[in-house]
Short mmCIF file of C-alpha atoms in Angstrom, two decimals:
data_model
loop_
_atom_site.label_atom_id
_atom_site.label_comp_id
_atom_site.label_asym_id
_atom_site.label_seq_id
_atom_site.Cartn_x
_atom_site.Cartn_y
_atom_site.Cartn_z
CA MET K 1 182.15 231.03 -14.15
CA ASN K 2 184.35 228.29 -15.24
CA GLU K 3 186.59 229.88 -12.91
CA PHE K 4 190.35 229.28 -15.04
CA ASP K 5 193.09 229.68 -12.41
CA PRO K 6 195.95 230.80 -14.56
CA ALA K 7 198.73 230.15 -11.72
CA LEU K 8 197.03 226.21 -11.21
CA ALA K 9 197.30 226.21 -14.88
CA ARG K 10 201.17 226.40 -14.31
CA GLU K 11 201.58 224.77 -11.91
CA LEU K 12 199.43 220.95 -12.69
CA ASP K 13 200.91 222.07 -15.89
CA ARG K 14 204.59 220.92 -15.36
CA LEU K 15 202.96 218.17 -14.92
CA ALA K 16 200.99 217.82 -17.97
CA PRO K 17 203.36 214.82 -20.15
CA ALA K 18 203.86 215.97 -23.82
CA SER K 19 201.82 216.72 -26.80
CA ALA K 20 201.96 213.35 -30.08
CA ALA K 21 200.33 213.05 -32.42
CA ALA K 22 197.82 210.91 -32.82
CA LEU K 23 198.08 206.95 -33.65
CA ASP K 24 196.74 205.10 -36.32
CA TRP K 25 193.12 205.57 -36.83
CA ASN K 26 192.90 201.64 -38.20
CA ASP K 27 194.29 200.56 -34.65
CA VAL K 28 191.27 201.99 -33.21
CA LEU K 29 189.45 200.26 -36.22
CA GLY K 30 191.00 196.85 -35.81
CA ARG K 31 190.24 197.34 -31.92
CA ALA K 32 186.89 197.63 -32.35
CA GLY K 33 186.32 194.35 -34.67
CA HIS K 34 185.56 196.57 -37.30
CA ARG K 35 186.50 195.51 -40.86
CA ARG K 36 189.71 198.03 -42.38
CA ARG K 37 188.08 201.17 -44.99
CA PRO K 38 186.20 198.71 -48.27
CA VAL K 39 188.10 201.24 -50.19
CA GLY K 40 191.21 200.27 -49.52
CA VAL K 41 190.36 196.40 -49.70
CA ALA K 42 188.19 196.69 -53.00
CA ALA K 43 191.20 199.17 -54.42
CA GLY K 44 193.88 197.13 -52.89
CA ALA K 45 192.03 193.37 -53.78
CA VAL K 46 191.80 194.40 -57.62
CA LEU K 47 195.39 196.02 -58.32
CA VAL K 48 195.84 192.05 -56.41
CA LEU K 49 193.87 190.48 -59.12
CA VAL K 50 195.13 192.92 -61.72
CA VAL K 51 198.92 192.78 -60.98
CA ALA K 52 197.86 188.33 -60.92
CA LEU K 53 196.37 188.06 -63.84
CA LEU K 54 198.38 190.46 -65.98
CA ALA K 55 201.51 188.07 -64.13
CA THR K 56 200.26 184.07 -65.40
CA PRO K 57 200.64 183.57 -68.74
CA ALA K 58 199.21 179.51 -67.35
CA LEU K 59 195.91 181.25 -67.93
CA GLY K 60 196.77 182.15 -71.12
CA ILE K 61 194.69 185.71 -70.97
CA ARG K 62 197.41 187.56 -70.25
CA ARG K 63 197.30 189.50 -73.14
CA THR K 64 193.52 189.10 -73.34
CA VAL K 65 193.06 191.32 -70.08
CA GLY K 66 195.39 193.70 -70.73
CA GLN K 67 193.47 194.93 -74.08
CA LEU K 68 190.66 194.76 -72.04
CA LEU K 69 192.03 197.05 -69.31
CA GLY K 70 193.82 198.96 -72.16
CA VAL K 71 197.13 198.24 -70.15
CA HIS K 72 200.47 196.56 -72.20
CA ALA K 73 201.43 194.01 -70.90
CA ARG K 74 204.47 193.87 -69.93
CA PRO K 75 206.85 190.15 -71.68
CA HIS K 76 207.27 187.62 -68.51
CA LEU K 77 209.79 189.16 -66.50
CA ARG K 78 212.66 187.05 -66.34
CA PHE K 79 216.55 187.44 -64.56
CA VAL K 80 219.72 186.40 -65.52
CA ALA K 81 222.62 186.20 -63.99
CA GLU K 82 225.83 185.26 -67.44
CA LEU K 83 228.78 183.97 -64.44
CA THR K 84 232.44 184.48 -64.79
CA PRO K 85 234.83 182.53 -63.06
CA VAL K 86 237.22 183.61 -60.55
CA SER K 87 239.65 182.15 -61.61
CA GLY K 88 239.97 179.32 -64.61
CA THR K 89 238.04 178.96 -66.98
CA GLY K 90 234.57 177.55 -66.63
CA SER K 91 231.17 179.89 -66.91
CA GLY K 92 227.81 179.68 -66.80
CA THR K 93 224.05 180.97 -66.06
CA VAL K 94 221.76 180.85 -63.47
CA THR K 95 217.64 182.20 -64.62
CA ALA K 96 215.30 183.36 -62.72
CA THR K 97 211.43 183.52 -63.22
CA PRO K 98 207.84 184.41 -61.30
CA VAL K 99 206.48 181.07 -61.64
CA SER K 100 203.61 181.99 -59.60
CA SER K 101 201.61 183.82 -57.78
CA PHE K 102 197.93 184.21 -55.84
CA THR K 103 196.25 186.18 -53.43
CA HIS K 104 195.24 185.12 -49.92
CA VAL K 105 193.51 186.93 -46.82
CA GLY K 106 194.93 186.62 -43.52
CA SER K 107 193.29 186.92 -39.97
CA ASP K 108 193.47 189.80 -39.90
CA ARG K 109 191.87 190.78 -42.79
CA THR K 110 195.31 191.82 -45.43
CA VAL K 111 195.16 191.37 -48.46
CA GLY K 112 199.06 189.89 -49.15
CA PHE K 113 200.25 187.99 -52.63
CA THR K 114 203.14 185.61 -52.38
CA ARG K 115 205.81 184.59 -55.52
CA MET K 116 207.49 181.71 -55.82
CA ILE K 117 210.25 182.20 -58.04
CA SER K 118 211.54 179.20 -60.70
CA VAL K 119 215.15 179.46 -61.03
CA THR K 120 217.71 176.92 -63.24
CA VAL K 121 221.20 176.44 -62.80
CA ARG K 122 224.13 175.85 -66.19
CA PHE K 123 227.38 175.51 -65.81
CA THR K 124 230.64 174.52 -67.47
CA GLY K 125 234.63 174.37 -67.07
CA LEU K 126 234.65 174.12 -63.20
CA SER K 127 237.68 172.95 -61.62
CA GLY K 128 236.08 170.70 -59.78
CA PRO K 129 232.81 169.52 -58.63
CA ALA K 130 229.50 172.40 -57.82
CA THR K 131 229.67 171.47 -53.67
CA ALA K 132 226.52 174.78 -53.47
CA GLY K 133 224.74 177.30 -55.54
CA ARG K 134 222.95 180.38 -53.84
CA ILE K 135 221.84 184.04 -54.23
CA ARG K 136 223.17 186.79 -52.07
CA VAL K 137 221.42 189.58 -51.86
CA THR K 138 222.78 193.07 -50.88
CA PRO K 139 220.82 195.28 -47.96
CA PRO K 140 219.29 197.90 -49.40
CA ARG K 141 221.37 201.38 -50.49
CA GLY K 142 221.44 203.03 -47.70
CA SER K 143 219.60 200.79 -45.39
CA SER K 144 221.35 199.51 -41.20
CA GLY K 145 220.56 195.87 -42.42
CA THR K 146 222.78 192.88 -43.68
CA GLY K 147 220.77 191.24 -46.31
CA PHE K 148 220.62 187.52 -46.57
CA VAL K 149 221.38 184.82 -48.65
CA VAL K 150 218.89 182.29 -50.36
CA ARG K 151 220.37 178.44 -51.34
CA LEU K 152 219.44 177.29 -54.37
CA CYS K 153 221.28 173.20 -54.13
CA GLY K 154 224.38 171.79 -52.54
CA PRO K 155 225.75 169.68 -54.72
CA CYS K 156 225.10 170.88 -57.65
CA SER K 157 224.89 169.57 -60.65
CA SER K 158 224.60 171.75 -63.98
CA GLY K 159 220.46 171.59 -65.70
CA THR K 160 219.26 171.27 -61.73
CA THR K 161 215.96 174.14 -61.73
CA VAL K 162 214.60 174.45 -58.40
CA VAL K 163 211.84 177.01 -56.78
CA VAL K 164 211.98 179.54 -54.40
CA ARG K 165 210.21 181.60 -52.45
CA ARG K 166 211.20 184.25 -50.36
CA ARG K 167 209.83 187.71 -48.90
CA GLY K 168 211.70 190.48 -50.51
CA LEU K 169 213.98 188.40 -53.51
CA ILE K 170 212.23 189.89 -56.84
CA LEU K 171 212.08 193.53 -55.40
CA ALA K 172 215.39 192.75 -55.13
CA LEU K 173 216.24 191.21 -57.87
CA LEU K 174 214.54 193.72 -59.56
CA THR K 175 216.79 196.44 -58.54
CA GLY K 176 220.18 195.06 -58.87
CA ARG K 177 220.92 193.80 -55.43
CA GLY K 178 220.87 190.33 -56.52
CA SER K 179 224.52 188.51 -57.28
CA ALA K 180 223.95 184.32 -58.04
CA GLU K 181 227.43 182.08 -57.16
CA ILE K 182 228.71 178.57 -57.67
CA ALA K 183 231.20 177.05 -55.02
CA THR K 184 233.93 174.87 -55.73
CA ALA K 185 236.06 172.50 -53.23
CA ALA K 186 238.38 174.60 -54.25
CA HIS K 187 236.22 178.92 -54.00
CA PRO K 188 233.98 177.46 -51.21
CA GLU K 189 232.16 181.52 -51.45
CA GLY K 190 232.16 181.15 -55.36
CA GLU K 191 234.58 179.89 -58.16
CA LEU K 192 231.71 181.38 -61.06
CA ARG K 193 229.80 184.81 -60.03
CA GLY K 194 227.50 187.08 -61.51
CA GLN K 195 224.80 189.78 -60.68
CA ILE K 196 221.77 189.46 -61.60
CA LEU K 197 219.63 191.70 -63.81
CA PRO K 198 215.83 191.52 -65.26
CA SER K 199 216.25 190.67 -68.95
CA ARG K 200 213.40 190.66 -71.53
CA MET M 28 184.00 224.55 -28.36
CA LEU M 29 182.43 221.72 -29.41
CA ARG M 30 179.87 221.02 -31.92
CA SER M 31 176.67 219.75 -31.46
CA ARG M 32 175.24 216.94 -33.34
CA SER M 33 171.92 215.19 -33.64
CA GLY M 34 171.45 211.62 -34.80
CA THR M 35 174.03 208.84 -35.17
CA PRO M 36 177.32 209.89 -35.84
CA SER M 37 179.03 208.41 -38.96
CA LEU M 38 182.43 206.79 -38.86
CA GLY M 39 184.50 210.26 -40.71
CA ASP M 40 182.74 212.34 -37.08
CA ILE M 41 185.01 209.92 -34.85
CA GLU M 42 188.15 209.81 -36.69
CA GLN M 43 188.08 213.10 -37.20
CA VAL M 44 187.29 214.09 -33.20
CA TYR M 45 189.87 211.25 -33.21
CA ARG M 46 192.16 212.81 -35.25
CA SER M 47 191.49 216.85 -34.39
CA ARG M 48 191.78 216.14 -30.22
CA PHE M 49 193.67 213.37 -29.47
CA ASP M 50 196.53 215.16 -27.81
CA GLU M 51 194.20 216.03 -25.63
CA TYR M 52 192.27 212.81 -24.69
CA ARG M 53 195.46 211.37 -24.14
CA ARG M 54 196.44 214.13 -22.22
CA VAL M 55 194.01 213.84 -19.30
CA ALA M 56 193.49 209.46 -20.08
CA THR M 57 197.72 209.83 -18.96
CA ALA M 58 197.27 212.43 -16.04
CA ILE M 59 194.19 209.40 -14.77
CA VAL M 60 196.33 206.42 -14.97
CA GLY M 61 200.10 207.79 -14.86
CA ASP M 62 201.51 205.95 -17.45
CA ALA M 63 201.48 207.10 -21.41
CA ASP M 64 201.67 203.83 -21.98
CA ARG M 65 198.46 202.77 -21.08
CA ALA M 66 196.80 206.27 -21.49
CA ARG M 67 197.93 205.39 -25.42
CA ASP M 68 195.46 202.13 -24.79
CA ALA M 69 193.09 203.77 -23.21
CA VAL M 70 191.85 206.37 -25.60
CA GLN M 71 192.71 203.67 -28.48
CA ASP M 72 190.32 201.26 -26.60
CA ALA M 73 187.82 204.82 -25.78
CA PHE M 74 187.69 205.67 -28.38
CA ALA M 75 186.97 201.21 -30.14
CA THR M 76 184.11 201.18 -27.87
CA ALA M 77 182.23 205.06 -29.95
CA VAL M 78 183.09 203.02 -33.24
CA ARG M 79 180.63 200.17 -31.17
CA LYS M 80 178.75 201.35 -30.24
CA ARG M 81 177.66 205.37 -31.67
CA ALA M 82 174.47 204.02 -32.87
CA GLY M 83 173.40 204.58 -29.06
CA PHE M 84 174.66 208.46 -29.29
CA ARG M 85 171.75 210.06 -30.00
CA GLY M 86 172.41 213.50 -30.32
CA GLU M 87 171.58 214.55 -26.70
CA GLY M 88 175.46 215.96 -26.50
CA PRO M 89 178.56 217.94 -28.32
CA LEU M 90 179.81 214.04 -29.32
CA GLU M 91 183.06 214.95 -28.19
CA ALA M 92 181.60 215.44 -25.02
CA TRP M 93 179.81 211.76 -25.47
CA ILE M 94 183.62 210.54 -26.69
CA TRP M 95 185.50 212.26 -23.53
CA ARG M 96 182.88 210.24 -20.89
CA ALA M 97 184.63 206.79 -22.60
CA VAL M 98 187.81 208.40 -22.51
CA VAL M 99 187.93 208.61 -19.35
CA ASN M 100 185.80 205.26 -18.27
CA THR M 101 187.83 203.03 -19.87
CA ALA M 102 190.82 205.04 -17.84
CA LEU M 103 190.27 204.19 -14.16
CA ASN M 104 189.00 200.99 -15.55
CA GLN M 105 192.65 200.47 -16.17
CA LEU M 106 193.93 202.30 -13.18
CA ARG M 107 190.83 200.19 -10.54
CA ALA M 108 192.44 197.29 -12.47
CA ALA M 109 196.01 198.60 -12.08
CA PRO M 110 196.37 200.95 -10.03
CA ARG M 111 199.83 202.79 -9.71
CA GLU M 112 201.28 203.88 -6.20
CA LEU M 113 201.47 207.48 -7.51
CA PRO M 114 200.38 208.31 -11.30
CA GLY M 115 204.07 209.74 -12.16
CA TYR M 116 205.30 210.39 -15.06
CA ASP M 117 208.24 213.44 -16.84
CA ARG M 118 207.17 216.02 -19.50
CA ASN M 119 207.60 213.44 -22.74
CA GLY M 120 204.82 211.64 -20.63
CA ASP M 121 207.34 208.32 -19.98
CA THR M 122 209.35 207.67 -16.58
CA PRO M 123 209.09 209.46 -13.12
CA HIS M 124 209.63 212.95 -12.73
CA GLU M 125 211.58 213.60 -9.82
CA ASP M 126 211.50 217.14 -9.58
CA ALA M 127 210.32 217.24 -5.65
CA ASP M 128 208.01 220.42 -6.35
CA ALA M 129 206.26 217.89 -8.82
CA SER M 130 205.87 215.31 -6.46
CA GLU M 131 204.33 217.09 -4.36
CA LEU M 132 201.90 218.45 -6.03
CA ARG M 133 200.94 214.94 -7.44
CA GLY M 134 200.88 214.02 -3.86
CA THR M 135 197.90 217.20 -3.14
CA LEU M 136 196.53 215.91 -6.61
CA LYS M 137 196.18 211.94 -4.63
CA LEU M 138 194.99 214.21 -1.62
CA LEU M 139 191.82 215.43 -3.87
CA PRO M 140 188.82 213.22 -4.22
CA GLU M 141 187.97 211.12 -7.58
CA ARG M 142 185.57 213.63 -9.31
CA GLN M 143 187.94 216.98 -8.24
CA ARG M 144 190.52 215.19 -9.68
CA LEU M 145 188.65 214.17 -12.84
CA ALA M 146 187.56 217.25 -12.72
CA LEU M 147 190.10 219.58 -12.81
CA PHE M 148 192.41 217.36 -15.94
CA LEU M 149 189.26 218.35 -17.44
CA ARG M 150 188.99 221.47 -16.77
CA TYR M 151 193.80 222.35 -16.59
CA TYR M 152 195.12 219.30 -19.65
CA ALA M 153 191.19 220.16 -22.18
CA ASP M 154 190.33 223.14 -21.78
CA LEU M 155 186.31 222.33 -20.96
CA ASP M 156 183.72 224.64 -20.08
CA TYR M 157 181.94 223.58 -17.34
CA ALA M 158 178.98 222.62 -19.06
CA THR M 159 181.44 220.38 -20.66
CA ILE M 160 182.81 217.99 -17.37
CA ALA M 161 179.17 218.22 -16.30
CA THR M 162 178.37 215.92 -19.68
CA VAL M 163 181.45 214.12 -19.46
CA LEU M 164 180.77 213.51 -14.84
CA GLU M 165 177.36 212.96 -15.50
CA ILE M 166 176.56 215.58 -13.20
CA SER M 167 174.86 219.17 -13.07
CA GLU M 168 177.07 222.29 -14.02
CA GLY M 169 176.48 223.50 -10.88
CA THR M 170 178.06 220.49 -9.52
CA VAL M 171 180.55 221.47 -11.81
CA ALA M 172 181.20 224.88 -9.62
CA ALA M 173 181.40 223.77 -6.79
CA THR M 174 184.20 220.47 -7.21
CA LEU M 175 186.13 222.67 -9.67
CA HIS M 176 185.99 226.04 -6.35
CA ALA M 177 186.81 222.31 -3.66
CA ALA M 178 189.44 222.00 -5.30
CA HIS M 179 190.86 225.41 -6.51
CA GLY M 180 190.83 225.85 -2.95
CA SER M 181 192.87 222.69 -1.42
CA LEU M 182 195.55 223.10 -4.04
CA ARG M 183 196.00 227.05 -3.67
CA ARG M 184 196.31 226.11 -0.02
CA ARG M 185 198.80 223.43 -0.38
CA LEU M 186 200.50 224.79 -2.92
CA GLU M 187 200.51 227.95 -0.57
CA GLU M 188 201.89 226.22 2.19
CA VAL M 189 204.56 224.70 -0.02
CA GLN M 190 205.44 228.21 -0.63
CA LEU M 191 206.32 229.04 2.56
#
């Protein structure tokens, strides 16, 4: 009973595909039309809700929520770049502030989180009209990525405020990978430049 | 090797089988459909079916055997929907193997009746015992023994001819 022929097993093993680790169980659940693990969704939703409330001063309850949850709310997140000239005597600043956050539920029942950033550009003493304002983001150290550029304005006036939304921008600014530049005809790659850093 | 369970299995029960037995299910599915990607699809589809229909599992046999039946049926359906001329794959499970002896063996396997092929795959690639193979193929243990005996005979004769 339960005959097993070792010679035949060796022959058949020549055709056997190599071992492989199990694929993602969530993919199986997705194919089954089954909801993702309720505990994961619930935990994710709670996390996003807390972060959204803490980060939304417009609701006027940030401090209250933080106190209720025993969390000391951070001062509102803000980024600043002090712009210095590559030539001439110009100067300027770029300030960036996250202005909104919200959750959404995608078609695959995932919970998402989207933020926009309000960016204000101020400058003076340029060699000519500002032709463009940009945020340039470099890829993470060791990454093979190419980074990206977010266009702010062009032509630009000092005091211009724009709202931008770009995936990964806040994380890039938090990790010091963003820099701002104001271009002029004489310096199309940026007459004023400065690294954007988190600021209280 | 296989545990008996009773009642409707939980998602955790099925996930545990998936994580502990995935490679065996995949090896057999690859042997049936002859393509590593389609085999992975078949295994995942079979487990998705098991998740959806787990209330239909009455605990009359091992949970693994019940899932084995789903995997074999899903792989067979895939093969019938888009048959390959000759199932073949290399040890990475990706591309056709060009070794002459291996091709000969695959050709011989292809000539076997489907039940013999499935019994061989379940015995040698998943190390299932006769009782479990009987449950998966919905035949008696005696028929499993006879089926494997016949398959062994055919393959041994063919391999001896090749060696001569």
